[in-house]
Amino acid sequence: MKYVTLLTEDEAIIRAFGFAHCGLKLNLVVDISTTGCASRKPVSKCREDHALMAASGRELFFGVRPRDKNMCTAVRRPTALLPAVTRQ
């Protein structure tokens, strides 16, 4: 199963993550297992998403996704981190 919960009302952030057309509602857990959402594919096409993340203090680092966004197998897991996202 794959679930997404929208935790912000900031339209810029929602668009940046590709969630604007997923029909998400604030603080509501949505099962995206059959439909997918943004770069998250349905379970029928991608059972797992092998992401990379790190946190340090108030900074959050996401892994560099491949150009095709395919991280459905462990060998496709990112090996580098993007610059930190910080909370103001």
GROMACS .gro file of C-alpha atoms in nm:
model
   88
    1MET     CA    1   0.000   0.000   0.000
    2LYS     CA    2   0.109   0.357  -0.066
    3TYR     CA    3  -0.033   0.655   0.118
    4VAL     CA    4   0.016   1.032   0.097
    5THR     CA    5  -0.089   1.291   0.355
    6LEU     CA    6  -0.082   1.658   0.257
    7LEU     CA    7   0.053   1.855   0.553
    8THR     CA    8   0.067   2.204   0.402
    9GLU     CA    9  -0.166   2.450   0.232
   10ASP     CA   10   0.126   2.625   0.061
   11GLU     CA   11   0.036   2.607  -0.310
   12ALA     CA   12   0.399   2.659  -0.417
   13ILE     CA   13   0.513   2.356  -0.217
   14ILE     CA   14   0.219   2.146  -0.339
   15ARG     CA   15   0.304   2.232  -0.702
   16ALA     CA   16   0.678   2.180  -0.649
   17PHE     CA   17   0.618   1.822  -0.533
   18GLY     CA   18   0.371   1.757  -0.815
   19PHE     CA   19   0.074   1.706  -0.584
   20ALA     CA   20  -0.153   1.977  -0.735
   21HIS     CA   21  -0.348   1.730  -0.952
   22CYS     CA   22  -0.372   1.439  -0.707
   23GLY     CA   23  -0.694   1.548  -0.534
   24LEU     CA   24  -0.530   1.560  -0.192
   25LYS     CA   25  -0.693   1.729   0.108
   26LEU     CA   26  -0.507   1.881   0.402
   27ASN     CA   27  -0.436   1.629   0.683
   28LEU     CA   28  -0.628   1.349   0.509
   29VAL     CA   29  -0.449   1.018   0.446
   30VAL     CA   30  -0.506   0.919   0.082
   31ASP     CA   31  -0.442   0.570  -0.055
   32ILE     CA   32  -0.256   0.613  -0.385
   33SER     CA   33  -0.189   0.240  -0.430
   34THR     CA   34  -0.397   0.203  -0.747
   35THR     CA   35  -0.376   0.553  -0.897
   36GLY     CA   36  -0.032   0.679  -0.802
   37CYS     CA   37   0.028   1.049  -0.741
   38ALA     CA   38   0.287   1.285  -0.890
   39SER     CA   39   0.609   1.085  -0.935
   40ARG     CA   40   0.480   0.805  -0.707
   41LYS     CA   41   0.364   0.523  -0.934
   42PRO     CA   42   0.079   0.281  -0.853
   43VAL     CA   43   0.179  -0.038  -0.670
   44SER     CA   44   0.109  -0.238  -0.988
   45LYS     CA   45   0.399  -0.054  -1.155
   46CYS     CA   46   0.626   0.009  -0.858
   47ARG     CA   47   0.589  -0.185  -0.533
   48GLU     CA   48   0.856   0.017  -0.347
   49ASP     CA   49   1.013   0.361  -0.371
   50HIS     CA   50   1.377   0.339  -0.261
   51ALA     CA   51   1.429   0.697  -0.149
   52LEU     CA   52   1.718   0.852   0.039
   53MET     CA   53   1.668   1.118   0.307
   54ALA     CA   54   1.873   1.260   0.591
   55ALA     CA   55   1.800   1.506   0.870
   56SER     CA   56   2.032   1.722   1.075
   57GLY     CA   57   1.894   1.976   1.322
   58ARG     CA   58   1.642   2.190   1.133
   59GLU     CA   59   1.768   2.073   0.793
   60LEU     CA   60   1.617   1.801   0.577
   61PHE     CA   61   1.803   1.650   0.281
   62PHE     CA   62   1.630   1.459   0.000
   63GLY     CA   63   1.809   1.222  -0.233
   64VAL     CA   64   1.878   1.316  -0.595
   65ARG     CA   65   1.611   1.129  -0.794
   66PRO     CA   66   1.708   0.980  -1.130
   67ARG     CA   67   1.588   1.177  -1.436
   68ASP     CA   68   1.317   0.918  -1.505
   69LYS     CA   69   1.208   0.928  -1.135
   70ASN     CA   70   1.228   0.546  -1.127
   71MET     CA   71   1.343   0.431  -0.784
   72CYS     CA   72   1.140   0.109  -0.787
   73THR     CA   73   1.440  -0.118  -0.717
   74ALA     CA   74   1.718  -0.091  -0.462
   75VAL     CA   75   1.981  -0.044  -0.734
   76ARG     CA   76   1.798   0.275  -0.841
   77ARG     CA   77   1.823   0.427  -0.489
   78PRO     CA   78   1.983   0.776  -0.493
   79THR     CA   79   2.344   0.791  -0.377
   80ALA     CA   80   2.371   1.169  -0.335
   81LEU     CA   81   2.174   1.428  -0.141
   82LEU     CA   82   2.029   1.758  -0.260
   83PRO     CA   83   2.104   2.081  -0.073
   84ALA     CA   84   1.922   2.108   0.259
   85VAL     CA   85   1.565   2.225   0.293
   86THR     CA   86   1.534   2.433   0.608
   87ARG     CA   87   1.233   2.543   0.806
   88GLN     CA   88   1.222   2.917   0.863
   0.00000   0.00000   0.00000
